mmCIF file of C-alpha atoms and ligand atoms in Angstrom:
data_model
loop_
_atom_site.group_PDB
_atom_site.id
_atom_site.type_symbol
_atom_site.label_atom_id
_atom_site.label_comp_id
_atom_site.label_asym_id
_atom_site.label_seq_id
_atom_site.Cartn_x
_atom_site.Cartn_y
_atom_site.Cartn_z
ATOM 1 C CA MET A 1 7.849 -8.801 -8.893
ATOM 2 C CA ILE A 2 6.156 -11.951 -8.611
ATOM 3 C CA SER A 3 2.682 -13.573 -8.191
ATOM 4 C CA GLY A 4 3.509 -17.457 -7.983
ATOM 5 C CA ASN A 5 6.177 -19.818 -7.404
ATOM 6 C CA GLY A 6 8.980 -17.478 -7.912
ATOM 7 C CA SER A 7 11.430 -19.943 -9.248
ATOM 8 C CA ASN A 8 12.780 -17.217 -11.536
ATOM 9 C CA MET A 9 12.878 -14.787 -8.776
ATOM 10 C CA LEU A 10 14.983 -17.299 -6.502
ATOM 11 C CA SER A 11 17.393 -18.061 -9.550
ATOM 12 C CA LEU A 12 18.061 -14.323 -9.944
ATOM 13 C CA LEU A 13 18.540 -13.870 -6.078
ATOM 14 C CA GLU A 14 21.138 -17.019 -6.005
ATOM 15 C CA GLU A 15 22.991 -16.202 -9.070
ATOM 16 C CA LEU A 16 23.377 -12.603 -8.666
ATOM 17 C CA LYS A 17 23.584 -12.319 -4.768
ATOM 18 C CA ASN A 18 27.462 -11.803 -4.884
ATOM 19 C CA GLU A 19 27.427 -9.295 -7.901
ATOM 20 C CA PRO A 20 28.935 -6.146 -6.212
ATOM 21 C CA LEU A 21 26.698 -3.688 -8.244
ATOM 22 C CA ILE A 22 23.468 -5.580 -7.371
ATOM 23 C CA ASN A 23 21.388 -5.106 -4.287
ATOM 24 C CA PHE A 24 18.011 -6.654 -4.112
ATOM 25 C CA ALA A 25 16.158 -4.029 -2.390
ATOM 26 C CA LEU A 26 12.555 -5.249 -2.490
ATOM 27 C CA ILE A 27 10.404 -8.295 -3.517
ATOM 28 C CA ILE A 28 6.875 -7.323 -4.293
ATOM 29 C CA SER A 29 3.973 -9.838 -4.790
ATOM 30 C CA ASN A 30 0.545 -8.941 -5.892
ATOM 31 C CA ASN A 31 -0.641 -12.163 -4.293
ATOM 32 C CA PRO A 32 -0.308 -12.693 -0.619
ATOM 33 C CA LEU A 33 -0.329 -16.573 -0.990
ATOM 34 C CA SER A 34 2.300 -16.584 -3.428
ATOM 35 C CA PRO A 35 4.641 -19.485 -2.531
ATOM 36 C CA GLY A 36 7.644 -17.300 -4.000
ATOM 37 C CA LEU A 37 6.925 -14.668 -1.413
ATOM 38 C CA LYS A 38 7.086 -17.159 1.312
ATOM 39 C CA LYS A 39 10.501 -18.263 0.115
ATOM 40 C CA ALA A 40 11.843 -14.817 -0.253
ATOM 41 C CA HIS A 41 10.587 -13.907 3.085
ATOM 42 C CA GLN A 42 12.300 -17.180 4.671
ATOM 43 C CA LEU A 43 15.624 -16.118 2.824
ATOM 44 C CA GLY A 44 15.342 -12.517 4.844
ATOM 45 C CA TYR A 45 14.590 -10.455 1.643
ATOM 46 C CA ASN A 46 12.479 -7.191 2.176
ATOM 47 C CA CYS A 47 9.021 -8.147 1.003
ATOM 48 C CA LYS A 48 5.876 -6.472 0.365
ATOM 49 C CA VAL A 49 2.551 -7.599 -0.631
ATOM 50 C CA LEU A 50 0.667 -5.068 -3.055
ATOM 51 C CA GLU A 51 -2.963 -6.366 -4.185
ATOM 52 C CA PRO A 52 -4.741 -4.938 -7.167
ATOM 53 C CA ASN A 53 -8.008 -4.978 -5.324
ATOM 54 C CA ASN A 54 -9.824 -4.256 -8.763
ATOM 55 C CA ASN A 55 -8.375 -0.737 -8.710
ATOM 56 C CA LYS A 56 -5.439 -0.592 -11.172
ATOM 57 C CA LYS A 57 -4.712 3.121 -10.759
ATOM 58 C CA ASN A 58 -4.446 2.933 -7.078
ATOM 59 C CA PHE A 59 -2.360 -0.263 -7.307
ATOM 60 C CA GLU A 60 -0.047 1.475 -9.579
ATOM 61 C CA ASN A 61 0.134 4.617 -7.572
ATOM 62 C CA CYS A 62 1.238 2.640 -4.443
ATOM 63 C CA LEU A 63 3.779 0.787 -6.478
ATOM 64 C CA GLN A 64 5.159 4.097 -7.860
ATOM 65 C CA ILE A 65 5.622 5.315 -4.202
ATOM 66 C CA LEU A 66 6.970 2.182 -3.057
ATOM 67 C CA LEU A 67 9.451 1.813 -5.899
ATOM 68 C CA VAL A 68 10.717 5.550 -5.503
ATOM 69 C CA LYS A 69 11.028 5.120 -1.711
ATOM 70 C CA GLU A 70 13.206 2.240 -1.996
ATOM 71 C CA ARG A 71 15.035 3.889 -4.771
ATOM 72 C CA ILE A 72 14.589 1.027 -7.216
ATOM 73 C CA GLN A 73 16.587 1.490 -10.457
ATOM 74 C CA LEU A 74 15.509 -1.795 -12.280
ATOM 75 C CA ILE A 75 12.351 -3.853 -11.799
ATOM 76 C CA CYS A 76 12.317 -7.604 -12.859
ATOM 77 C CA MET A 77 9.046 -9.141 -13.445
ATOM 78 C CA ALA A 78 9.231 -12.868 -12.851
ATOM 79 C CA GLY A 79 5.972 -14.439 -13.115
ATOM 80 C CA PHE A 80 4.066 -11.357 -12.299
ATOM 81 C CA MET A 81 0.611 -11.950 -13.845
ATOM 82 C CA GLN A 82 -0.624 -8.413 -14.179
ATOM 83 C CA ILE A 83 -0.589 -6.129 -17.060
ATOM 84 C CA LEU A 84 0.707 -2.658 -16.322
ATOM 85 C CA SER A 85 -0.846 0.466 -17.915
ATOM 86 C CA SER A 86 1.003 2.552 -20.272
ATOM 87 C CA SER A 87 1.338 5.589 -17.842
ATOM 88 C CA PHE A 88 3.146 3.324 -15.563
ATOM 89 C CA THR A 89 5.452 1.661 -18.136
ATOM 90 C CA ARG A 90 6.238 4.937 -19.684
ATOM 91 C CA ASN A 91 7.551 6.317 -16.199
ATOM 92 C CA TRP A 92 10.003 3.313 -16.210
ATOM 93 C CA LYS A 93 10.982 3.211 -19.736
ATOM 94 C CA LYS A 94 14.001 0.364 -20.090
ATOM 95 C CA ARG A 95 13.608 -0.154 -16.447
ATOM 96 C CA ILE A 96 11.244 -2.906 -16.255
ATOM 97 C CA LEU A 97 12.054 -6.477 -17.589
ATOM 98 C CA ASN A 98 10.067 -9.449 -18.041
ATOM 99 C CA ILE A 99 10.664 -13.036 -18.846
ATOM 100 C CA HIS A 100 8.074 -14.778 -21.142
ATOM 101 C CA PRO A 101 7.854 -18.400 -21.903
ATOM 102 C CA SER A 102 7.889 -18.323 -25.730
ATOM 103 C CA LEU A 103 10.057 -17.084 -28.595
ATOM 104 C CA LEU A 104 8.613 -13.553 -28.834
ATOM 105 C CA PRO A 105 7.076 -12.287 -30.981
ATOM 106 C CA LYS A 106 5.312 -15.733 -31.243
ATOM 107 C CA PHE A 107 2.806 -16.774 -28.836
ATOM 108 C CA LYS A 108 2.435 -13.549 -26.673
ATOM 109 C CA GLY A 109 0.034 -14.052 -23.601
ATOM 110 C CA LEU A 110 -0.830 -17.273 -21.599
ATOM 111 C CA ASN A 111 -0.587 -21.013 -22.227
ATOM 112 C CA THR A 112 2.240 -20.680 -24.581
ATOM 113 C CA HIS A 113 3.373 -24.321 -24.287
ATOM 114 C CA SER A 114 -0.067 -25.856 -25.313
ATOM 115 C CA ARG A 115 -0.305 -23.228 -28.242
ATOM 116 C CA VAL A 116 3.200 -23.880 -29.581
ATOM 117 C CA LEU A 117 2.561 -27.912 -29.448
ATOM 118 C CA ALA A 118 -0.629 -27.074 -31.380
ATOM 119 C CA SER A 119 1.202 -25.110 -33.808
ATOM 120 C CA GLY A 120 3.415 -27.906 -34.798
ATOM 121 C CA ASP A 121 6.511 -25.867 -34.428
ATOM 122 C CA LYS A 122 9.801 -27.752 -33.586
ATOM 123 C CA ILE A 123 11.631 -25.061 -31.637
ATOM 124 C CA HIS A 124 10.337 -23.231 -28.417
ATOM 125 C CA GLY A 125 12.007 -21.177 -25.995
ATOM 126 C CA CYS A 126 11.926 -18.155 -23.729
ATOM 127 C CA THR A 127 12.493 -14.351 -24.116
ATOM 128 C CA VAL A 128 13.652 -11.539 -21.749
ATOM 129 C CA HIS A 129 12.386 -8.123 -22.999
ATOM 130 C CA TYR A 130 11.809 -4.670 -21.815
ATOM 131 C CA VAL A 131 8.118 -3.770 -20.942
ATOM 132 C CA ASN A 132 6.143 -1.402 -22.711
ATOM 133 C CA GLU A 133 2.499 -0.621 -22.925
ATOM 134 C CA GLN A 134 1.883 -3.687 -25.278
ATOM 135 C CA LEU A 135 1.450 -7.146 -23.739
ATOM 136 C CA ASP A 136 4.685 -8.952 -24.248
ATOM 137 C CA GLY A 137 5.614 -6.403 -26.754
ATOM 138 C CA GLY A 138 8.807 -4.430 -25.621
ATOM 139 C CA GLU A 139 12.209 -4.733 -27.077
ATOM 140 C CA ILE A 140 13.651 -8.351 -27.034
ATOM 141 C CA LEU A 141 16.917 -8.399 -25.270
ATOM 142 C CA ASP A 142 17.862 -12.306 -25.370
ATOM 143 C CA GLN A 143 16.277 -15.511 -25.972
ATOM 144 C CA ALA A 144 16.847 -19.096 -25.234
ATOM 145 C CA ARG A 145 15.695 -22.087 -27.396
ATOM 146 C CA VAL A 146 14.603 -25.638 -26.606
ATOM 147 C CA LYS A 147 13.774 -28.454 -29.236
ATOM 148 C CA ILE A 148 10.291 -29.906 -29.055
ATOM 149 C CA THR A 149 10.321 -33.568 -29.450
ATOM 150 C CA LYS A 150 7.284 -35.841 -30.363
ATOM 151 C CA ASP A 151 6.748 -36.998 -26.741
ATOM 152 C CA ASP A 152 6.693 -33.404 -25.399
ATOM 153 C CA THR A 153 3.494 -32.364 -23.420
ATOM 154 C CA SER A 154 2.825 -28.768 -22.302
ATOM 155 C CA THR A 155 3.980 -29.997 -18.889
ATOM 156 C CA THR A 156 7.493 -31.553 -20.110
ATOM 157 C CA LEU A 157 7.838 -28.452 -22.266
ATOM 158 C CA SER A 158 7.116 -25.916 -19.575
ATOM 159 C CA ASN A 159 9.798 -27.544 -17.425
ATOM 160 C CA LYS A 160 12.381 -27.641 -20.107
ATOM 161 C CA VAL A 161 11.577 -23.937 -20.967
ATOM 162 C CA LEU A 162 11.813 -23.023 -17.143
ATOM 163 C CA ILE A 163 15.287 -24.262 -16.880
ATOM 164 C CA GLU A 164 16.312 -22.223 -19.752
ATOM 165 C CA GLU A 165 14.347 -19.270 -18.265
ATOM 166 C CA HIS A 166 16.393 -19.491 -15.018
ATOM 167 C CA LYS A 167 19.758 -19.335 -16.972
ATOM 168 C CA LEU A 168 18.681 -16.506 -19.383
ATOM 169 C CA TYR A 169 17.180 -14.244 -16.976
ATOM 170 C CA PHE A 170 20.368 -13.698 -14.802
ATOM 171 C CA LYS A 171 22.519 -13.532 -17.757
ATOM 172 C CA VAL A 172 20.457 -10.486 -19.258
ATOM 173 C CA VAL A 173 20.442 -8.838 -15.949
ATOM 174 C CA ARG A 174 24.039 -9.249 -15.234
ATOM 175 C CA GLY A 175 24.934 -7.928 -18.772
ATOM 176 C CA LEU A 176 22.733 -4.972 -18.392
ATOM 177 C CA ILE A 177 23.915 -4.041 -15.008
ATOM 178 C CA THR A 178 27.713 -4.304 -15.940
ATOM 179 C CA LYS A 179 27.338 -2.717 -19.440
ATOM 180 C CA GLU A 180 28.693 0.607 -18.790
ATOM 181 C CA ASN A 181 27.042 0.527 -15.291
ATOM 182 C CA GLN A 182 24.011 2.208 -16.994
ATOM 183 C CA PHE A 183 21.520 1.666 -14.264
ATOM 184 C CA LEU A 184 23.755 3.449 -11.841
ATOM 185 C CA THR A 185 24.951 6.348 -13.946
ATOM 186 C CA ASN A 186 21.818 7.022 -15.925
ATOM 187 C CA SER A 187 19.159 6.611 -13.149
ATOM 188 C CA SER A 188 16.858 9.559 -12.767
ATOM 189 C CA PHE A 189 15.869 8.460 -9.377
HETATM 190 C C1 GRF B 1 7.430 -18.588 -15.964
HETATM 191 O O1 GRF B 1 7.397 -19.375 -17.085
HETATM 192 C C2 GRF B 1 7.596 -17.260 -16.742
HETATM 193 O O2 GRF B 1 8.051 -17.032 -17.672
HETATM 194 C C3 GRF B 1 5.933 -16.930 -16.681
HETATM 195 O O3 GRF B 1 5.436 -17.531 -15.645
HETATM 196 C C4 GRF B 1 6.323 -18.522 -15.178
HETATM 197 C C5 GRF B 1 6.536 -18.211 -13.670
HETATM 198 O O4 GRF B 1 7.386 -19.101 -13.061
HETATM 199 N N1 GRF B 1 5.802 -15.663 -16.707
HETATM 200 P P1 GRF B 1 8.089 -18.737 -11.476
HETATM 201 O O5 GRF B 1 6.966 -18.179 -10.673
HETATM 202 O O6 GRF B 1 9.081 -17.821 -12.020
HETATM 203 O O7 GRF B 1 8.382 -20.085 -11.279
#
């Protein structure tokens, strides 16, 4: 699930396209103008736009129907800029992953790179975690670190972290899928 550029999505698609246990069933964007959506479409993936239209409940009902119809077993949020309600995330416990550009639990929410620079921290990074009802609050699965140098700006830091995000996300997804085949054997859908 994406909202923007979709570079994490593209990296997942590329790195995992030959994994025998993985079939990318659906790319969902909540933004019809998302550049990532255009790229996924050009690559021939099944894409859907689902806009919230200020009605979160309706959005999540439609999302639920779509995910069940497509027999989705794992949801990867990759730059998906929308908070899901607890009733939705409870239905998908340990089935939704998110990537966040900070070393959680530090710097939840937006603008992580400028906030970490202002904090004086010397190490920054990214986190893949399960999604629960709390913002960026679910169980942490793995993290990658980058050093902050004195010349870093939020742009250079963002670029450095994004490179690590791309490596981290597919590593975590591959690990989860292959670990005891859990998404195939434990799925309730
Ligand atoms: C990434 O930094 C991701 O961690 C954050 O939003 C950015 C999305 O980048 N949630 P992209 O759309 O994957 O290029």
